[in-house]
Amino acid sequence: MDQLSRLQARRIALAAQGFTDRPHATPSMRTFDRTLERTGVLQVDSVNVLQRAHYMPLYSRMGPYDVDLLRRAAERRPRRVVEYWAHVQALMPVELWPVMRFRMESYRSERGKWGFTADADLEPRVLAAVRDRGPVTARDLEEEFSTGPRSKEHWGWNWSESRKVLDYLFLTGDVAIAGRTSQFEVVYDVPERVLPAAVLDAPTPTPQEAVTELVRRAARSHGVASVACLADYYRLRLQPRPGQASAKVAVEQLVEAGELVPVTVQGWKRQAYLHRDARLPRRIAARTLLSPFDPVVWERARAEALFDFFYRIEIYVPAEKRLHGYYVLPFLLGDRLVARVDLKADRASRTLLVQGAFAEATAPEETAEELAAELRRLAGWLGLDDVVVGRRGGLAPALVDALAA
């Protein structure tokens, strides 16, 4: 198969992401393991207007599940996942820790990222404090390692000195994230108290071996993808500096090994690659809402090429300039993204607020009815009693009727 229609590519991609897996009546840790194998990573984000980002992709694939499954996987022995800068901040399988050492060393040589430089003189003292007292939060160490009042210069980034140092030590792998508090604060500890010994003792691959492994995993999770898609999955550089590992070289190696097969996809300008184990199902029977941070819509150009679905997160757009709303979730029905809804969980009134509902031009007649059923399911999972639809969006009136029915 060297040519794919857009429909075939879409079904391959959704199957690779787990949307054809047989549902389990009660999702278990076995269901979690299967789903994580499909997605590879779970992006972490602090926005909690509906549900935190890392919980949603599991719901979209597993259905309503006990969120304690993820807490157990991330915080109890034997740990299955650990946070690292894998896509962006993300939960990844613990066995990827050695694979990420090339990235840790890069952060060490570059002194972190985004221009936030930790105080090098504080690093050994903060690391010793974590080793002696861990697990700890940055707040636990703030007073001891404060060098004066916090800067107010950067909204959202006025970190304490202890927080800056801990973040740097996290990036370099000198400390690991042991969990998070109920307020979503990061809890740090030394890696040997967080990760299994077998993971820490595993050999370190060369940078190119590591990049090739990440591209291999991205290819399994995508099913079919361009080099840009494959690089984006684990945020690998498409144009690395001379001498650095390359996603393009990784693709060439995987093609030579027969793991990737060059194909053309209808409407794609980029060369595409099909994973040798990718499945092309006859149909996709999905009906679910996707987080803005779901791997299906991470790479916006890919989402548009596969689904003809133009999508942007508008959290940081001024309210008056937003097209669809603050926290907008695409609605997957079958193998198409047919609508989007701006959602908020009003926990005080135990209500799921649909602040806007918008159908795509090609949405089928049953969209409102199917979306209503999905919203009821989502509300139940979130522990909410009611679904209330606002007036924004052309789909809103039909959705009100469908929920009333």
Tab-separated table of C-alpha atoms in Angstrom:
chain	number	residue	atom	x	y	z
A	1	MET	CA	0.000	0.000	0.000
A	2	ASP	CA	1.880	3.049	-1.243
A	3	GLN	CA	-1.086	5.418	-1.638
A	4	LEU	CA	-3.687	6.323	0.987
A	5	SER	CA	-6.849	8.349	0.778
A	6	ARG	CA	-7.436	10.926	3.484
A	7	LEU	CA	-10.162	8.646	4.929
A	8	GLN	CA	-7.754	5.696	5.100
A	9	ALA	CA	-5.057	7.824	6.744
A	10	ARG	CA	-7.585	9.145	9.262
A	11	ARG	CA	-8.734	5.652	10.230
A	12	ILE	CA	-5.162	4.414	10.511
A	13	ALA	CA	-4.313	7.362	12.770
A	14	LEU	CA	-7.341	6.831	15.033
A	15	ALA	CA	-6.687	3.092	15.295
A	16	ALA	CA	-3.066	3.787	16.264
A	17	GLN	CA	-4.358	6.085	19.015
A	18	GLY	CA	-6.549	3.358	20.496
A	19	PHE	CA	-10.002	4.294	19.211
A	20	THR	CA	-10.684	0.784	17.921
A	21	ASP	CA	-9.676	-1.041	21.116
A	22	ARG	CA	-12.447	-3.131	22.613
A	23	PRO	CA	-13.763	-1.272	25.688
A	24	HIS	CA	-13.517	-2.884	29.104
A	25	ALA	CA	-16.701	-2.797	31.209
A	26	THR	CA	-14.703	-1.462	34.144
A	27	PRO	CA	-11.408	0.123	33.078
A	28	SER	CA	-8.534	-1.384	35.034
A	29	MET	CA	-4.778	-0.953	35.217
A	30	ARG	CA	-4.605	-3.319	32.255
A	31	THR	CA	-6.803	-0.876	30.304
A	32	PHE	CA	-4.538	1.969	31.402
A	33	ASP	CA	-1.417	0.130	30.223
A	34	ARG	CA	-3.010	-0.567	26.838
A	35	THR	CA	-4.067	3.051	26.413
A	36	LEU	CA	-0.672	4.431	27.436
A	37	GLU	CA	0.945	2.125	24.887
A	38	ARG	CA	-1.201	3.813	22.223
A	39	THR	CA	-0.690	7.444	23.242
A	40	GLY	CA	2.918	7.058	24.422
A	41	VAL	CA	2.693	10.127	26.681
A	42	LEU	CA	0.044	12.172	28.496
A	43	GLN	CA	0.530	15.936	28.370
A	44	VAL	CA	0.293	17.650	31.766
A	45	ASP	CA	-1.319	21.071	32.061
A	46	SER	CA	-2.521	23.064	35.049
A	47	VAL	CA	-5.782	24.376	33.546
A	48	ASN	CA	-8.644	22.876	35.544
A	49	VAL	CA	-11.708	24.553	34.067
A	50	LEU	CA	-13.024	21.105	33.112
A	51	GLN	CA	-10.542	18.358	34.032
A	52	ARG	CA	-6.754	18.456	34.029
A	53	ALA	CA	-5.250	17.630	30.656
A	54	HIS	CA	-3.524	14.336	31.536
A	55	TYR	CA	-6.772	12.708	32.675
A	56	MET	CA	-8.739	13.479	29.505
A	57	PRO	CA	-7.003	11.345	26.822
A	58	LEU	CA	-7.568	8.299	29.021
A	59	TYR	CA	-11.266	9.135	29.305
A	60	SER	CA	-11.534	9.686	25.546
A	61	ARG	CA	-10.230	6.170	24.897
A	62	MET	CA	-11.274	4.200	27.997
A	63	GLY	CA	-14.568	5.886	28.835
A	64	PRO	CA	-15.473	6.816	32.418
A	65	TYR	CA	-12.728	5.477	34.683
A	66	ASP	CA	-11.489	5.881	38.221
A	67	VAL	CA	-8.858	8.660	38.050
A	68	ASP	CA	-7.045	6.939	40.905
A	69	LEU	CA	-5.685	4.586	38.212
A	70	LEU	CA	-3.498	7.398	36.929
A	71	ARG	CA	-2.483	8.510	40.424
A	72	ARG	CA	-1.430	4.967	41.259
A	73	ALA	CA	0.514	4.645	38.016
A	74	ALA	CA	2.311	7.948	38.638
A	75	GLU	CA	2.849	7.924	42.396
A	76	ARG	CA	2.840	4.380	43.776
A	77	ARG	CA	5.269	1.533	43.374
A	78	PRO	CA	5.825	0.003	40.954
A	79	ARG	CA	5.584	3.340	39.116
A	80	ARG	CA	4.486	3.004	35.519
A	81	VAL	CA	4.810	6.658	34.496
A	82	VAL	CA	6.901	9.646	35.510
A	83	GLU	CA	6.784	13.307	34.523
A	84	TYR	CA	9.394	14.719	32.213
A	85	TRP	CA	9.719	17.111	29.282
A	86	ALA	CA	8.704	14.391	26.820
A	87	HIS	CA	6.278	16.204	24.518
A	88	VAL	CA	6.067	19.254	26.673
A	89	GLN	CA	5.568	18.565	30.400
A	90	ALA	CA	4.129	15.077	30.210
A	91	LEU	CA	3.713	11.751	31.937
A	92	MET	CA	5.780	9.153	30.097
A	93	PRO	CA	6.502	5.451	30.689
A	94	VAL	CA	9.316	5.070	33.220
A	95	GLU	CA	11.408	3.090	30.729
A	96	LEU	CA	11.868	6.278	28.703
A	97	TRP	CA	14.015	7.854	31.447
A	98	PRO	CA	17.323	6.539	29.992
A	99	VAL	CA	16.159	7.530	26.497
A	100	MET	CA	15.683	11.103	27.723
A	101	ARG	CA	19.219	11.414	29.105
A	102	PHE	CA	20.418	13.064	25.884
A	103	ARG	CA	17.824	15.791	26.514
A	104	MET	CA	18.852	16.068	30.170
A	105	GLU	CA	22.450	16.631	29.138
A	106	SER	CA	21.369	19.216	26.590
A	107	TYR	CA	19.539	21.164	29.299
A	108	ARG	CA	22.600	20.861	31.526
A	109	SER	CA	24.868	22.372	28.894
A	110	GLU	CA	22.346	25.075	27.978
A	111	ARG	CA	21.610	25.890	31.629
A	112	GLY	CA	17.892	25.148	31.347
A	113	LYS	CA	15.344	26.556	28.899
A	114	TRP	CA	13.369	29.702	28.157
A	115	GLY	CA	16.083	31.940	29.571
A	116	PHE	CA	15.226	31.230	33.217
A	117	THR	CA	18.615	30.579	34.766
A	118	ALA	CA	18.881	28.952	38.172
A	119	ASP	CA	21.475	30.105	40.707
A	120	ALA	CA	24.336	27.653	40.177
A	121	ASP	CA	25.626	28.267	43.724
A	122	LEU	CA	22.323	27.035	45.155
A	123	GLU	CA	22.152	23.827	43.122
A	124	PRO	CA	24.249	21.535	45.390
A	125	ARG	CA	22.512	22.890	48.504
A	126	VAL	CA	19.010	22.414	47.093
A	127	LEU	CA	19.896	18.941	45.819
A	128	ALA	CA	21.261	18.007	49.257
A	129	ALA	CA	18.040	19.269	50.859
A	130	VAL	CA	15.948	17.114	48.521
A	131	ARG	CA	18.149	14.120	49.237
A	132	ASP	CA	17.916	14.643	53.008
A	133	ARG	CA	14.250	15.652	53.305
A	134	GLY	CA	12.472	14.495	50.144
A	135	PRO	CA	9.869	14.292	48.886
A	136	VAL	CA	9.482	18.090	49.037
A	137	THR	CA	7.777	20.939	47.208
A	138	ALA	CA	9.453	24.196	46.208
A	139	ARG	CA	7.347	25.861	48.897
A	140	ASP	CA	8.928	23.608	51.525
A	141	LEU	CA	12.355	25.015	50.611
A	142	GLU	CA	11.390	28.564	49.703
A	143	GLU	CA	12.212	30.325	52.965
A	144	GLU	CA	15.548	28.576	53.417
A	145	PHE	CA	16.819	29.373	49.933
A	146	SER	CA	15.211	32.760	49.360
A	147	THR	CA	17.602	35.534	48.381
A	148	GLY	CA	15.065	38.326	48.715
A	149	PRO	CA	11.508	39.209	47.642
A	150	ARG	CA	10.161	37.417	44.596
A	151	SER	CA	10.235	39.313	41.322
A	152	LYS	CA	6.847	40.483	40.034
A	153	GLU	CA	8.234	41.216	36.593
A	154	HIS	CA	6.925	38.122	34.782
A	155	TRP	CA	3.283	37.242	35.451
A	156	GLY	CA	3.011	33.503	36.037
A	157	TRP	CA	6.797	33.075	36.207
A	158	ASN	CA	7.685	34.894	39.430
A	159	TRP	CA	9.225	31.721	40.790
A	160	SER	CA	11.108	31.490	44.055
A	161	GLU	CA	14.822	30.700	43.884
A	162	SER	CA	14.134	27.191	45.168
A	163	ARG	CA	11.556	26.668	42.398
A	164	LYS	CA	14.005	27.810	39.698
A	165	VAL	CA	16.737	25.520	40.976
A	166	LEU	CA	14.379	22.563	41.361
A	167	ASP	CA	13.077	23.060	37.829
A	168	TYR	CA	16.645	23.083	36.503
A	169	LEU	CA	17.540	19.955	38.498
A	170	PHE	CA	14.392	18.315	37.132
A	171	LEU	CA	15.365	19.147	33.553
A	172	THR	CA	18.841	17.684	34.054
A	173	GLY	CA	17.495	14.539	35.726
A	174	ASP	CA	19.162	15.223	39.087
A	175	VAL	CA	15.747	15.195	40.718
A	176	ALA	CA	12.503	13.585	39.582
A	177	ILE	CA	8.843	14.360	40.151
A	178	ALA	CA	7.403	12.033	42.773
A	179	GLY	CA	3.842	13.363	42.434
A	180	ARG	CA	1.719	16.450	42.909
A	181	THR	CA	-0.207	17.887	45.826
A	182	SER	CA	-3.962	18.476	45.807
A	183	GLN	CA	-3.133	22.058	44.769
A	184	PHE	CA	-1.159	20.681	41.794
A	185	GLU	CA	2.204	21.669	43.281
A	186	VAL	CA	5.089	19.525	42.076
A	187	VAL	CA	6.609	17.164	44.648
A	188	TYR	CA	10.310	16.485	44.022
A	189	ASP	CA	12.588	13.686	45.163
A	190	VAL	CA	15.842	12.108	44.063
A	191	PRO	CA	15.444	9.678	41.133
A	192	GLU	CA	16.475	6.615	43.142
A	193	ARG	CA	13.422	7.067	45.375
A	194	VAL	CA	11.081	7.654	42.433
A	195	LEU	CA	12.147	5.318	39.631
A	196	PRO	CA	12.716	1.553	39.634
A	197	ALA	CA	16.365	0.548	40.023
A	198	ALA	CA	16.255	-1.348	36.729
A	199	VAL	CA	15.346	1.872	34.923
A	200	LEU	CA	18.132	3.885	36.550
A	201	ASP	CA	20.666	1.125	35.871
A	202	ALA	CA	19.688	0.761	32.211
A	203	PRO	CA	22.408	1.738	29.713
A	204	THR	CA	22.264	5.191	28.192
A	205	PRO	CA	21.681	5.136	24.424
A	206	THR	CA	23.614	7.477	22.182
A	207	PRO	CA	21.722	10.659	21.260
A	208	GLN	CA	20.918	9.289	17.797
A	209	GLU	CA	19.788	5.940	19.235
A	210	ALA	CA	17.549	7.848	21.634
A	211	VAL	CA	16.044	10.019	18.900
A	212	THR	CA	15.463	6.971	16.710
A	213	GLU	CA	13.641	5.233	19.562
A	214	LEU	CA	11.438	8.285	20.101
A	215	VAL	CA	10.643	8.502	16.391
A	216	ARG	CA	9.866	4.768	16.419
A	217	ARG	CA	7.387	5.290	19.265
A	218	ALA	CA	5.894	8.342	17.582
A	219	ALA	CA	5.373	6.311	14.415
A	220	ARG	CA	3.502	3.616	16.349
A	221	SER	CA	1.297	6.236	18.005
A	222	HIS	CA	0.598	8.048	14.729
A	223	GLY	CA	0.177	5.078	12.380
A	224	VAL	CA	0.893	7.314	9.415
A	225	ALA	CA	2.758	10.608	9.600
A	226	SER	CA	5.149	13.053	7.999
A	227	VAL	CA	8.644	13.672	9.360
A	228	ALA	CA	7.349	16.891	10.946
A	229	CYS	CA	4.558	14.969	12.714
A	230	LEU	CA	7.015	12.355	13.957
A	231	ALA	CA	9.450	14.970	15.238
A	232	ASP	CA	6.728	16.975	16.983
A	233	TYR	CA	5.433	14.023	19.010
A	234	TYR	CA	8.441	14.091	21.337
A	235	ARG	CA	9.449	17.653	20.398
A	236	LEU	CA	12.556	16.700	18.465
A	237	ARG	CA	14.400	19.261	16.394
A	238	LEU	CA	13.814	19.037	12.659
A	239	GLN	CA	16.861	21.192	12.018
A	240	PRO	CA	19.397	20.213	14.689
A	241	ARG	CA	22.764	21.856	15.011
A	242	PRO	CA	25.686	20.118	13.266
A	243	GLY	CA	26.631	16.952	15.097
A	244	GLN	CA	23.323	16.632	16.945
A	245	ALA	CA	20.915	13.710	16.605
A	246	SER	CA	18.339	14.103	13.849
A	247	ALA	CA	14.719	13.012	13.444
A	248	LYS	CA	15.291	12.891	9.680
A	249	VAL	CA	18.173	10.451	10.148
A	250	ALA	CA	15.950	8.382	12.453
A	251	VAL	CA	13.257	8.157	9.751
A	252	GLU	CA	15.872	7.097	7.196
A	253	GLN	CA	17.094	4.374	9.565
A	254	LEU	CA	13.558	3.107	10.224
A	255	VAL	CA	12.769	3.056	6.502
A	256	GLU	CA	15.939	1.067	5.839
A	257	ALA	CA	14.987	-1.367	8.618
A	258	GLY	CA	11.493	-1.795	7.151
A	259	GLU	CA	9.699	-0.342	10.146
A	260	LEU	CA	8.460	2.648	8.154
A	261	VAL	CA	7.144	2.550	4.592
A	262	PRO	CA	7.050	5.714	2.460
A	263	VAL	CA	3.509	6.428	1.226
A	264	THR	CA	1.556	9.279	-0.297
A	265	VAL	CA	-1.605	10.591	1.321
A	266	GLN	CA	-4.330	12.362	-0.623
A	267	GLY	CA	-4.028	16.113	-0.141
A	268	TRP	CA	-0.748	15.994	1.792
A	269	LYS	CA	2.139	18.015	0.422
A	270	ARG	CA	4.610	16.287	2.739
A	271	GLN	CA	6.041	12.807	2.250
A	272	ALA	CA	4.241	10.405	4.606
A	273	TYR	CA	5.440	7.239	6.329
A	274	LEU	CA	3.294	4.283	7.335
A	275	HIS	CA	4.290	2.157	10.321
A	276	ARG	CA	4.603	-1.476	9.311
A	277	ASP	CA	2.230	-2.608	12.101
A	278	ALA	CA	-0.413	0.066	11.446
A	279	ARG	CA	-3.991	-1.194	11.070
A	280	LEU	CA	-6.551	0.090	8.594
A	281	PRO	CA	-9.936	-0.676	10.173
A	282	ARG	CA	-13.091	-0.814	8.076
A	283	ARG	CA	-14.783	1.658	10.403
A	284	ILE	CA	-14.230	3.718	13.544
A	285	ALA	CA	-17.094	3.661	16.038
A	286	ALA	CA	-15.836	6.435	18.317
A	287	ARG	CA	-18.042	8.955	20.110
A	288	THR	CA	-16.083	11.098	22.508
A	289	LEU	CA	-14.762	14.539	23.330
A	290	LEU	CA	-11.044	15.263	22.950
A	291	SER	CA	-8.993	17.467	25.238
A	292	PRO	CA	-7.278	20.457	23.592
A	293	PHE	CA	-4.094	18.610	24.624
A	294	ASP	CA	-5.010	15.260	23.055
A	295	PRO	CA	-2.366	13.746	20.734
A	296	VAL	CA	-4.944	13.590	17.941
A	297	VAL	CA	-4.979	17.406	17.747
A	298	TRP	CA	-1.521	18.307	19.129
A	299	GLU	CA	-0.068	19.137	15.749
A	300	ARG	CA	-2.582	21.573	14.243
A	301	ALA	CA	-1.414	21.162	10.654
A	302	ARG	CA	-1.827	17.391	11.007
A	303	ALA	CA	-5.356	17.749	12.424
A	304	GLU	CA	-6.284	19.952	9.492
A	305	ALA	CA	-4.717	17.576	6.948
A	306	LEU	CA	-6.429	14.497	8.416
A	307	PHE	CA	-9.808	15.886	9.471
A	308	ASP	CA	-10.142	19.182	7.568
A	309	PHE	CA	-10.544	20.644	11.061
A	310	PHE	CA	-9.020	24.047	11.781
A	311	TYR	CA	-8.305	24.197	15.510
A	312	ARG	CA	-6.548	26.595	17.851
A	313	ILE	CA	-6.478	26.819	21.648
A	314	GLU	CA	-7.835	30.218	22.625
A	315	ILE	CA	-6.989	30.237	26.325
A	316	TYR	CA	-4.504	33.067	25.876
A	317	VAL	CA	-6.642	35.011	23.382
A	318	PRO	CA	-8.553	38.014	24.821
A	319	ALA	CA	-12.196	37.037	25.395
A	320	GLU	CA	-13.541	39.480	22.804
A	321	LYS	CA	-11.296	37.982	20.107
A	322	ARG	CA	-12.079	34.308	20.683
A	323	LEU	CA	-13.876	32.492	17.888
A	324	HIS	CA	-15.244	29.579	19.888
A	325	GLY	CA	-14.404	30.053	23.574
A	326	TYR	CA	-11.899	29.538	26.356
A	327	TYR	CA	-11.657	25.743	26.719
A	328	VAL	CA	-12.939	24.182	23.528
A	329	LEU	CA	-13.033	20.423	22.986
A	330	PRO	CA	-13.385	18.785	19.548
A	331	PHE	CA	-16.142	16.164	19.258
A	332	LEU	CA	-15.061	12.937	17.557
A	333	LEU	CA	-17.918	10.977	16.003
A	334	GLY	CA	-16.972	7.911	14.011
A	335	ASP	CA	-13.833	8.888	12.129
A	336	ARG	CA	-14.583	12.619	11.893
A	337	LEU	CA	-14.320	15.704	14.067
A	338	VAL	CA	-17.870	16.999	13.597
A	339	ALA	CA	-18.273	19.704	16.253
A	340	ARG	CA	-16.620	21.574	19.102
A	341	VAL	CA	-17.900	22.739	22.480
A	342	ASP	CA	-16.665	25.310	24.992
A	343	LEU	CA	-17.007	23.536	28.350
A	344	LYS	CA	-16.706	24.409	32.009
A	345	ALA	CA	-17.304	22.258	35.067
A	346	ASP	CA	-19.211	24.408	37.584
A	347	ARG	CA	-18.421	22.302	40.614
A	348	ALA	CA	-20.317	24.503	43.052
A	349	SER	CA	-23.622	23.868	41.242
A	350	ARG	CA	-22.559	20.388	40.041
A	351	THR	CA	-23.283	21.456	36.463
A	352	LEU	CA	-21.484	20.939	33.167
A	353	LEU	CA	-21.771	24.268	31.359
A	354	VAL	CA	-21.764	24.202	27.568
A	355	GLN	CA	-20.858	27.825	26.931
A	356	GLY	CA	-20.777	27.397	23.171
A	357	ALA	CA	-21.603	24.621	20.698
A	358	PHE	CA	-20.496	24.704	17.070
A	359	ALA	CA	-21.053	22.130	14.319
A	360	GLU	CA	-18.716	21.646	11.378
A	361	ALA	CA	-20.167	22.274	7.931
A	362	THR	CA	-20.180	18.527	7.159
A	363	ALA	CA	-21.606	17.398	10.515
A	364	PRO	CA	-24.244	14.646	10.145
A	365	GLU	CA	-27.871	15.090	11.223
A	366	GLU	CA	-27.370	13.048	14.384
A	367	THR	CA	-24.580	15.277	15.716
A	368	ALA	CA	-26.682	17.049	18.377
A	369	GLU	CA	-28.192	13.803	19.660
A	370	GLU	CA	-24.829	12.020	19.806
A	371	LEU	CA	-23.133	15.011	21.424
A	372	ALA	CA	-25.884	15.230	24.037
A	373	ALA	CA	-25.288	11.595	24.986
A	374	GLU	CA	-21.545	12.218	25.230
A	375	LEU	CA	-22.028	15.323	27.386
A	376	ARG	CA	-24.195	13.332	29.810
A	377	ARG	CA	-21.500	10.653	29.976
A	378	LEU	CA	-18.772	13.228	30.589
A	379	ALA	CA	-20.822	14.973	33.268
A	380	GLY	CA	-21.344	11.664	35.062
A	381	TRP	CA	-17.624	10.931	35.019
A	382	LEU	CA	-16.882	14.374	36.450
A	383	GLY	CA	-19.460	13.893	39.223
A	384	LEU	CA	-21.777	16.569	37.831
A	385	ASP	CA	-25.560	16.253	37.918
A	386	ASP	CA	-26.738	18.410	35.040
A	387	VAL	CA	-25.770	19.750	31.614
A	388	VAL	CA	-26.742	23.344	30.798
A	389	VAL	CA	-26.287	24.771	27.311
A	390	GLY	CA	-25.721	28.466	26.635
A	391	ARG	CA	-26.740	30.401	23.538
A	392	ARG	CA	-23.442	30.702	21.675
A	393	GLY	CA	-22.945	28.668	18.502
A	394	GLY	CA	-25.200	27.403	15.772
A	395	LEU	CA	-25.431	23.937	17.297
A	396	ALA	CA	-26.708	25.213	20.662
A	397	PRO	CA	-30.504	25.159	19.940
A	398	ALA	CA	-30.453	21.596	18.577
A	399	LEU	CA	-28.273	20.508	21.517
A	400	VAL	CA	-30.768	21.993	23.994
A	401	ASP	CA	-33.563	20.007	22.315
A	402	ALA	CA	-31.522	16.812	22.274
A	403	LEU	CA	-30.719	17.082	25.972
A	404	ALA	CA	-34.366	17.806	26.789
A	405	ALA	CA	-35.418	14.707	24.851
